[in-house]
Short mmCIF file of C-alpha atoms and ligand atoms in Angstrom, two decimals:
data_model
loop_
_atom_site.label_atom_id
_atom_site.label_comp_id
_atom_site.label_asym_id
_atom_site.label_seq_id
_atom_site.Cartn_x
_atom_site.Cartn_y
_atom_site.Cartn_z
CA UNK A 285 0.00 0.00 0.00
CA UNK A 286 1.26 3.64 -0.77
CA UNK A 287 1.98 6.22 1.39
CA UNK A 288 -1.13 7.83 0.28
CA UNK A 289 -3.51 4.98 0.72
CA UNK A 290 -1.91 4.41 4.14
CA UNK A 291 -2.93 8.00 5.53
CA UNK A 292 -6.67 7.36 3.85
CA UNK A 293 -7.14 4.24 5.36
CA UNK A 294 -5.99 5.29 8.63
CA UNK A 295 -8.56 7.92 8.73
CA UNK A 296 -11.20 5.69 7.67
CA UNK A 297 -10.16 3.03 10.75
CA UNK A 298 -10.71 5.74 12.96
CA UNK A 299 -13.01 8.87 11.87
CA UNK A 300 -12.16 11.95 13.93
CA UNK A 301 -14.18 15.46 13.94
CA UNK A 302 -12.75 17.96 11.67
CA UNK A 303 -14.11 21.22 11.26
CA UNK A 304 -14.23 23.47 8.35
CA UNK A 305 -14.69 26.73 8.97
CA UNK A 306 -14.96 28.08 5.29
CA UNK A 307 -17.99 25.82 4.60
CA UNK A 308 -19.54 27.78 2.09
CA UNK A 309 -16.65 27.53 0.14
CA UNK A 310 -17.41 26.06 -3.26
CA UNK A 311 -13.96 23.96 -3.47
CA UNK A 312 -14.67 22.79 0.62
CA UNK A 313 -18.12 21.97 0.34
CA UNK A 314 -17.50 19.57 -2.86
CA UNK A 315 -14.32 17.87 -0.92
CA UNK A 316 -16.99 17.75 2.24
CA UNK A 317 -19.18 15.48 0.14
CA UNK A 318 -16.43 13.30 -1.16
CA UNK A 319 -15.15 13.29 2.27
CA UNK A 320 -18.40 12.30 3.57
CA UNK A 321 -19.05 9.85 0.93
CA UNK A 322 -15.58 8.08 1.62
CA UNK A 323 -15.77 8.00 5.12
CA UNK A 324 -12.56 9.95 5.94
CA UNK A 325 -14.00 11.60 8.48
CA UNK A 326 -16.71 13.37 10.58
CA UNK A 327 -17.27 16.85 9.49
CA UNK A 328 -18.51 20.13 10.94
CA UNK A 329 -19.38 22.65 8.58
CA UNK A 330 -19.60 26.66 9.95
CA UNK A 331 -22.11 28.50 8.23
CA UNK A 332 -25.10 29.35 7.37
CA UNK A 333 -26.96 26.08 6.87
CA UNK A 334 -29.53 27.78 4.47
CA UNK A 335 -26.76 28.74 2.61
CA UNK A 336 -24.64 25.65 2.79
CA UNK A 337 -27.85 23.29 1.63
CA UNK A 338 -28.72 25.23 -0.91
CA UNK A 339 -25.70 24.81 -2.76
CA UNK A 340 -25.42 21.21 -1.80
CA UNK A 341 -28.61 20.62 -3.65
CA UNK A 342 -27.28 22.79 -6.93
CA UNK A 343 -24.62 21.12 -7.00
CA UNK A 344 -26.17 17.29 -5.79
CA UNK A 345 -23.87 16.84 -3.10
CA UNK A 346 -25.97 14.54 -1.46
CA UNK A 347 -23.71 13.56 1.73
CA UNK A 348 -23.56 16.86 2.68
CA UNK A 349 -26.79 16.31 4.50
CA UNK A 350 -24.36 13.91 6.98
CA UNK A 351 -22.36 16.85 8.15
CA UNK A 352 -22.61 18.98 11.58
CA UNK A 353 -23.55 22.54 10.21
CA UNK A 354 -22.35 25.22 13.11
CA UNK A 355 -24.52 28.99 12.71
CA UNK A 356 -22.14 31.25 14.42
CA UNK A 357 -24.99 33.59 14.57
CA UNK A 358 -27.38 30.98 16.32
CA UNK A 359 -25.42 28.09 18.04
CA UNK A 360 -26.88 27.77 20.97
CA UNK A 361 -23.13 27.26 22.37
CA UNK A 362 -21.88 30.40 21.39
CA UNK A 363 -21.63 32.18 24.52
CA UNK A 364 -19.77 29.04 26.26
CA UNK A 365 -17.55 29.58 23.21
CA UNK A 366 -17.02 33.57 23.54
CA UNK A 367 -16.41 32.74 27.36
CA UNK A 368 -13.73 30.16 26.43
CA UNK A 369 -12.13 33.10 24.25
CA UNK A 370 -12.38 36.01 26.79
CA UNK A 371 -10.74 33.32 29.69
CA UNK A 372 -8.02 32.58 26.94
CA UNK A 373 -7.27 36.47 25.78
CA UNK A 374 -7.97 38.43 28.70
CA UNK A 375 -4.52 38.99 29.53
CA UNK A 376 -3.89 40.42 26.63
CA UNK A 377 -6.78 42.98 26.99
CA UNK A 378 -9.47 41.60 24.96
CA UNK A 379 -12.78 42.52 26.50
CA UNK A 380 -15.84 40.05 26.64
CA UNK A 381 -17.68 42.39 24.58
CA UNK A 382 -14.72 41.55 21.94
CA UNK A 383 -14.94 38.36 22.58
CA UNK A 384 -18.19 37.76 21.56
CA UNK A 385 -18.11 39.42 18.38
CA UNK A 386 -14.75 37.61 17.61
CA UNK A 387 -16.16 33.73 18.57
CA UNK A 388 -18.40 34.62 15.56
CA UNK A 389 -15.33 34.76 12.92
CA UNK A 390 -15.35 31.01 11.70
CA UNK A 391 -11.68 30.68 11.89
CA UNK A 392 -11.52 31.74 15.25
CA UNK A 393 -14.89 29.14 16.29
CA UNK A 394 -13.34 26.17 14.44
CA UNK A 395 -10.33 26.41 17.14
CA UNK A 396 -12.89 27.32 19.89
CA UNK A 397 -14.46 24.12 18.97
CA UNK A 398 -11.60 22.17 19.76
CA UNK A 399 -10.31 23.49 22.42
CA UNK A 400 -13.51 23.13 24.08
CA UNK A 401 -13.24 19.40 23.05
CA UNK A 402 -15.88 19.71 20.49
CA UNK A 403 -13.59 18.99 17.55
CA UNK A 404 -10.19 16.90 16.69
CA UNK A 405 -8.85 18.91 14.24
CA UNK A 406 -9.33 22.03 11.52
CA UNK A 407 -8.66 22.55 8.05
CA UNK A 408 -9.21 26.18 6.00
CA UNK A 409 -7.43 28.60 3.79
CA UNK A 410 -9.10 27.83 0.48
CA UNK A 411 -10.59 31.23 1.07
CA UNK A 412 -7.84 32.76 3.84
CA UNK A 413 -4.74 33.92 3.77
CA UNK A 414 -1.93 31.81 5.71
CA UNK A 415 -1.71 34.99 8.66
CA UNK A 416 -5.29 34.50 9.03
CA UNK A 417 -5.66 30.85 9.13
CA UNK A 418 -3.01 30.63 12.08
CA UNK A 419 -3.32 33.00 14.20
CA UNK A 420 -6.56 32.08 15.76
CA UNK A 421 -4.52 28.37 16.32
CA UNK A 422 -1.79 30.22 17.76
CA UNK A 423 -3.44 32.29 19.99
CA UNK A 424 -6.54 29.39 21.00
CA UNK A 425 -4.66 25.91 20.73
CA UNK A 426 -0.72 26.92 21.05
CA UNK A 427 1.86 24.84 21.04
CA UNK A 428 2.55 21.19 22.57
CA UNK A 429 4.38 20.94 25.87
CA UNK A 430 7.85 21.56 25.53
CA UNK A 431 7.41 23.25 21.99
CA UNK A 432 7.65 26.86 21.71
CA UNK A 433 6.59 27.28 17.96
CA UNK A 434 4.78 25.41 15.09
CA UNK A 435 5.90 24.96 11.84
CA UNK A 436 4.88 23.68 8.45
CA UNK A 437 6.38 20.59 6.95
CA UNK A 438 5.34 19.10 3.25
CA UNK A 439 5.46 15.38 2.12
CA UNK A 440 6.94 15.59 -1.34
CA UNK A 441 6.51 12.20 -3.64
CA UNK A 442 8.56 12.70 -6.05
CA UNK A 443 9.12 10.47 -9.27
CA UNK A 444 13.02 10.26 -8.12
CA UNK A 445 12.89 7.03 -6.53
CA UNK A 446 15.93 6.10 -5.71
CA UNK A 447 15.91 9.52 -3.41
CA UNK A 448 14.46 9.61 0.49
CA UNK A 449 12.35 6.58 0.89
CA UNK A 450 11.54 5.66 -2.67
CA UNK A 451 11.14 9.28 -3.55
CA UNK A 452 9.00 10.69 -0.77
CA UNK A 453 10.56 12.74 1.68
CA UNK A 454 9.44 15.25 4.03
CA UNK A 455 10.45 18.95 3.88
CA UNK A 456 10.63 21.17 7.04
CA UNK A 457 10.05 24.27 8.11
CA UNK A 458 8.16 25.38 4.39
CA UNK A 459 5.51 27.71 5.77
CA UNK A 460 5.85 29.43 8.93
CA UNK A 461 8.42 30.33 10.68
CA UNK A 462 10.65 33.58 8.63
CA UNK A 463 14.04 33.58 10.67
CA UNK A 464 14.40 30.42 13.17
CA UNK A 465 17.02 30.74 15.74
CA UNK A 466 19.07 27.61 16.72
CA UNK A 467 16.83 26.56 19.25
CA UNK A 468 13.58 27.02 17.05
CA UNK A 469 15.34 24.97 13.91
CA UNK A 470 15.90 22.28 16.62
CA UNK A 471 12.87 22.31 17.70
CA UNK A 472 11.45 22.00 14.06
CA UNK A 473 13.67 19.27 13.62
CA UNK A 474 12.22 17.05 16.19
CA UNK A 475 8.76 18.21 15.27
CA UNK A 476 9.44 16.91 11.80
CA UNK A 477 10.42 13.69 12.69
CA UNK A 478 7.45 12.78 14.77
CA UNK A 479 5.40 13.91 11.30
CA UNK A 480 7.68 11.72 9.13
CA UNK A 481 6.73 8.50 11.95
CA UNK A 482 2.80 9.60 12.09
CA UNK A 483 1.64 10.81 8.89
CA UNK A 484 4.05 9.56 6.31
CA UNK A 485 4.62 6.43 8.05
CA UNK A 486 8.62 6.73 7.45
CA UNK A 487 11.49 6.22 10.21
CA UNK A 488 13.34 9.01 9.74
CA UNK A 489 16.87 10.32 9.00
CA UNK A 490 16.80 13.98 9.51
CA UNK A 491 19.67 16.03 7.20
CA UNK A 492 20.41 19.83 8.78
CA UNK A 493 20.65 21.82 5.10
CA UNK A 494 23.48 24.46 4.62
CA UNK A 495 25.36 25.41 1.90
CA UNK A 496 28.04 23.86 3.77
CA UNK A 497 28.96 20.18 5.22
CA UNK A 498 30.77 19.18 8.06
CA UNK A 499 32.53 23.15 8.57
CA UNK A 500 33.66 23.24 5.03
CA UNK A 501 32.36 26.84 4.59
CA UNK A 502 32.84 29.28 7.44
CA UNK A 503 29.51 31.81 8.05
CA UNK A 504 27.75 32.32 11.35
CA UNK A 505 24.39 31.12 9.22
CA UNK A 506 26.48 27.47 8.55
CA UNK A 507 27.49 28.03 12.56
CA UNK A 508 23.39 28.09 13.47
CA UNK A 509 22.41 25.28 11.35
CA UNK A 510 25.93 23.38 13.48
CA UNK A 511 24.22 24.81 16.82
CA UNK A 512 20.54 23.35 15.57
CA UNK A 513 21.88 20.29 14.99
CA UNK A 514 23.88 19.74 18.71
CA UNK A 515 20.43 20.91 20.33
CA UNK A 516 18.29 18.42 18.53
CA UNK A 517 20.79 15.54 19.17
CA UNK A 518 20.35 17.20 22.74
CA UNK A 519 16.42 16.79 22.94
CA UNK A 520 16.23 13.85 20.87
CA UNK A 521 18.95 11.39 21.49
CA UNK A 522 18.32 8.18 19.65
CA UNK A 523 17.07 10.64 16.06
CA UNK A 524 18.85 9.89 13.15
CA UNK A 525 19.70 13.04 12.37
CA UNK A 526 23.35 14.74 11.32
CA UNK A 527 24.52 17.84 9.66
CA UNK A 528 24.96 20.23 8.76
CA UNK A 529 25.01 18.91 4.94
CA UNK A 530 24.42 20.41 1.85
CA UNK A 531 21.50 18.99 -0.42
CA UNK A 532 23.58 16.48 -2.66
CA UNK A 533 25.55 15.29 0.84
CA UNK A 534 22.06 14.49 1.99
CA UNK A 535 20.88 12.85 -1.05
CA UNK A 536 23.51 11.25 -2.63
CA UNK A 537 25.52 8.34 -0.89
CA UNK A 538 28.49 8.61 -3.06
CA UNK A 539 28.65 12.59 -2.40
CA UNK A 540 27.58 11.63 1.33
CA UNK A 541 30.11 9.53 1.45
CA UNK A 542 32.72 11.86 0.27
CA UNK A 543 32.21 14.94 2.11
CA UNK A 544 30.95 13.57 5.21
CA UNK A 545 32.71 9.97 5.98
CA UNK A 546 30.87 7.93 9.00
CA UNK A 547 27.70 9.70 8.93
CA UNK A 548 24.66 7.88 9.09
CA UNK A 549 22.24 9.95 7.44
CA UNK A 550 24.41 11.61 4.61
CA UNK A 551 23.40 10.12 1.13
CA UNK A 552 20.37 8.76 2.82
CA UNK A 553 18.25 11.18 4.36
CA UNK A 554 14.30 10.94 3.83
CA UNK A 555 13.62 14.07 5.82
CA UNK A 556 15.39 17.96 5.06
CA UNK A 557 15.18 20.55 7.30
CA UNK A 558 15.73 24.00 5.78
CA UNK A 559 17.80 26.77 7.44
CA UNK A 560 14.88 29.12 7.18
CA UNK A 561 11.54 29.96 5.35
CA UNK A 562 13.32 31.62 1.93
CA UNK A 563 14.94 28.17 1.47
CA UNK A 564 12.07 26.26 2.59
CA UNK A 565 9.46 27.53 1.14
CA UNK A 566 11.52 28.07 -2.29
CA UNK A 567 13.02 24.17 -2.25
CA UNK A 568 9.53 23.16 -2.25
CA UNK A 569 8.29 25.14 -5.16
CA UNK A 570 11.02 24.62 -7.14
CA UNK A 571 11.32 20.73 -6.47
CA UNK A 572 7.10 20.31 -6.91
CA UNK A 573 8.19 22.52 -10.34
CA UNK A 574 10.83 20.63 -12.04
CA UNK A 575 10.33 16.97 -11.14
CA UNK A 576 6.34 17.16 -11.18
CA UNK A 577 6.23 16.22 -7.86
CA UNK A 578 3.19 16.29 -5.42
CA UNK A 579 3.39 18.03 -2.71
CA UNK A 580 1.25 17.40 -0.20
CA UNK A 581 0.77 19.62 3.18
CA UNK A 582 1.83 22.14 4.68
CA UNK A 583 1.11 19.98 7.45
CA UNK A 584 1.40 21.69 10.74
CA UNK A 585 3.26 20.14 13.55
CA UNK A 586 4.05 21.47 17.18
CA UNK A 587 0.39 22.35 17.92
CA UNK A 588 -1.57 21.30 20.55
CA UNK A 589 -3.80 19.64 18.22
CA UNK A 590 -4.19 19.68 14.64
CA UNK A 591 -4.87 22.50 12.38
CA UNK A 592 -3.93 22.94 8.94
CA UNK A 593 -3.60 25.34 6.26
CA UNK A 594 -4.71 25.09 2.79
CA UNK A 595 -3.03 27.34 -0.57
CA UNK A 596 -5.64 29.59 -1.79
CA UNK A 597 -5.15 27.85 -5.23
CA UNK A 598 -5.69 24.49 -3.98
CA UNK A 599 -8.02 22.11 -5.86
CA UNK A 600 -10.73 19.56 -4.42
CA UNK A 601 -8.37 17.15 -4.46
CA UNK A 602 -5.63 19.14 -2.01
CA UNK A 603 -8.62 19.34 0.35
CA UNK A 604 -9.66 15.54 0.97
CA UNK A 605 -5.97 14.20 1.31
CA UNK A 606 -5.41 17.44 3.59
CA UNK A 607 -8.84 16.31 5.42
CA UNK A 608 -7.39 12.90 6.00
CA UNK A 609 -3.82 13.84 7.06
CA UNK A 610 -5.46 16.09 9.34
CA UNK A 611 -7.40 13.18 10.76
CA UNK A 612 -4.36 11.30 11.43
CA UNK A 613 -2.48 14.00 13.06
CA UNK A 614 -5.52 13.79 15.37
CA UNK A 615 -6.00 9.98 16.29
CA UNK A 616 -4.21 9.57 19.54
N1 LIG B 184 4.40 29.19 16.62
C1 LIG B 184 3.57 29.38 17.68
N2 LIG B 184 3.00 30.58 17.96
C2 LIG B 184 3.32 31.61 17.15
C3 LIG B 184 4.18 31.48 16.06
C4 LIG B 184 4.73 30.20 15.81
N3 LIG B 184 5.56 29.96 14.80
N4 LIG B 184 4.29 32.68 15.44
C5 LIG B 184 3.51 33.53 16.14
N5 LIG B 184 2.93 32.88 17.16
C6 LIG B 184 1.98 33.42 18.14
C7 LIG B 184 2.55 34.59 18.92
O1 LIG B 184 3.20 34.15 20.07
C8 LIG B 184 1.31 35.38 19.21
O2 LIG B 184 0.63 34.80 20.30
P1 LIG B 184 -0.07 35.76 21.40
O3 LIG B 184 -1.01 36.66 20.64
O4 LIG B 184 -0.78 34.79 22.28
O5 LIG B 184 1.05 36.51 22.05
C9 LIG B 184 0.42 35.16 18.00
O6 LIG B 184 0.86 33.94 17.40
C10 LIG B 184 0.50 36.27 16.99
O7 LIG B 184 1.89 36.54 16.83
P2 LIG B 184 2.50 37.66 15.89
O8 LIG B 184 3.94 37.80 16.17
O9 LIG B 184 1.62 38.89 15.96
O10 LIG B 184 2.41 36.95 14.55
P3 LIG B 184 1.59 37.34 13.28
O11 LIG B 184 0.17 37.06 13.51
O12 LIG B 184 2.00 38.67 12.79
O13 LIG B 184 2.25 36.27 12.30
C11 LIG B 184 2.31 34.36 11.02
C12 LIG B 184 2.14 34.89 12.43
C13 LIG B 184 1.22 34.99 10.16
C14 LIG B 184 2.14 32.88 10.92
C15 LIG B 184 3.73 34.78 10.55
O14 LIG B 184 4.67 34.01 11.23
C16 LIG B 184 3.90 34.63 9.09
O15 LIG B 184 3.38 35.43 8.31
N6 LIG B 184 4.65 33.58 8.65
C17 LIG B 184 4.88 33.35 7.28
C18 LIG B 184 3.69 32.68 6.69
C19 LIG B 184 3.81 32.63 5.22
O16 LIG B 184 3.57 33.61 4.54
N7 LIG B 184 4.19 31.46 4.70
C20 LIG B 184 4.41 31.22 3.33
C21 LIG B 184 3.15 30.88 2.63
S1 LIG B 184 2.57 29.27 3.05
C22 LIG B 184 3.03 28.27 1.73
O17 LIG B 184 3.51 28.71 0.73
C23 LIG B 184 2.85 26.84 1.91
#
């Protein structure tokens, strides 16, 4: 069984509640019904259910009618919700009256919802930007214990199969996090890993990217990928996990071999954590570009529980896989 198969099934062996907040969306509410129809997971639609059903019918989406539609003008749990969002921001001087108008905002309920215990996990962006999409998350669900930030990793399947673990590997941090420090790109590196076990299903062998390997270039940006990758052996002992490597030390055993002699993961890693978000978020692009790959997140990791974030120019398709990945970030 593929990868891909493997996260589908797993959702269907265990259906969690995910809720999507943009669900009048047209590209949501057709992935709701496939969703539905598959059995990937529960859903919980926020809108207005006139609204939502009235396109379902246009459109024949007849699961639809299976779905948990939430009126953030009518819930009857609204106030326990606004309450749950004045006790969380109060500190940093929102006011209940605030509060109530701001439980309304569907990306702000869908977190509500799980942090009340209502929900397992949230998917949106088809209609919101990335700032808007994770804020509410930041600010309702944070991070896990012992994390101090979330960040965005990607499963790329690329046709290169004799690369990573017969071409899939798992980029980190792609989407969030602009300039980590040592400690965060540690952090992200031990994040990543527990993505690579849960979602892709991979063991994984974690390469520290530079544009240098093993101290052959001198720059204090090659000396905090070095310091990243002493923390993370730090927190997480028994990782595979070396660097830092270039790309082609990473990839490529002979080159591996060659520029850094003994190491475990060089010429064999699966998993590639980027010194920041310019070469994160650019690898990805430009690998998805050239070699037709699909890539398939970004998949959050480091939150309390799971909420992910969609591209504005995703297609039906991004949302159901992205739907099921987010249901196996949230089976325990
Ligand atoms: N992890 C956990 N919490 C965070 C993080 C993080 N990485 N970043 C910010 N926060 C928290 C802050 O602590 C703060 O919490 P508080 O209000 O309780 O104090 C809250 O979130 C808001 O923090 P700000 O510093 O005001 O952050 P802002 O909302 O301005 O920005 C954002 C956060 C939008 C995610 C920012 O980091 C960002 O824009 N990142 C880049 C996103 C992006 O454009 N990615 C590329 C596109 S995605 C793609 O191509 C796949």
């Amino acid at each position: 069984m593929d990868v891909l198969q493997q996260i589908m099934e797993r959702a269907k062996s265990n259906l969690q509640r995910i809720v999507l907040p943009e669900g009048d969306e047209p590209r949501t509410l057709e992935a709701a019904n496939i969703v539905l129809k598959e059995k990937l997971a529960k859903l919980i639609l926020i809108g207005d259910p006139a609204v939502i059903n009235k396109m379902a019918e246009e459109k024949g989406y007849t699961h639809i009618s299976e779905a948990m539609i939430v009126n953030p003008e009518t819930d009857p749990k609204m106030p326990v919700y606004a309450n749950l969002l004045y006790e969380l921001r109060k500190n940093k001087g929102m006011t209940q009256e605030e509060a109530e108008k701001m439980a309304k905002n569907p990306l702000y309920l869908g977190c509500l919802m799980i942090k009340n215990g209502d929900a397992d996990g949230e998917l949106a962006g088809a209609r919101n930007t990335t700032g808007n999409t994770l804020r509410p998350a930041f600010q309702i669900i944070k991070t896990k214990p012992g994390v101090s930030i979330v960040s965005g990793a990607l499963l790329m399947f690329t046709p290169a199969k004799h690369l990573g673990e017969n071409g899939l590997l798992v980029f980190a941090d792609c989407a969030v996090n602009p300039c980590p420090t040592a400690p965060e790109l540690a952090q992200i590196a031990v994040c990543t890993a527990e993505t690579a076990r849960t979602v892709a299903g991979i063991e994984p062998r974690i390469a520290m990217l530079s544009f240098s390997t093993k101290g052959s270039a001198k720059h204090e940006l090659v000396d905090k990928v070095a310091e990243a990758t002493r923390l993370a052996k730090e927190m997480a002992p028994d990782l595979m996990l070396d660097g830092e490597l270039q790309a082609d030390a990473s990839l490529i055993p002979s080159i591996g071999e060659s520029k850094a002699p003994g190491s475990k993961v060089a010429g064999h890693a699966n998993v590639l954590v980027f010194p920041d978000l310019q070469a994160g978020n650019i690898g990805y692009k430009l690998v998805e570009r050239f070699s037709d790959a699909q890539a398939i997140g970004p998949i959050l990791q480091g939150i309390a529980a799971p909420v992910n974030d969609l591209s504005r120019g995703c297609c039906v398709d991004d949302i159901v896989k992205m739907v099921a990945v987010t249901a196996n970030q949230a089976i325990k």
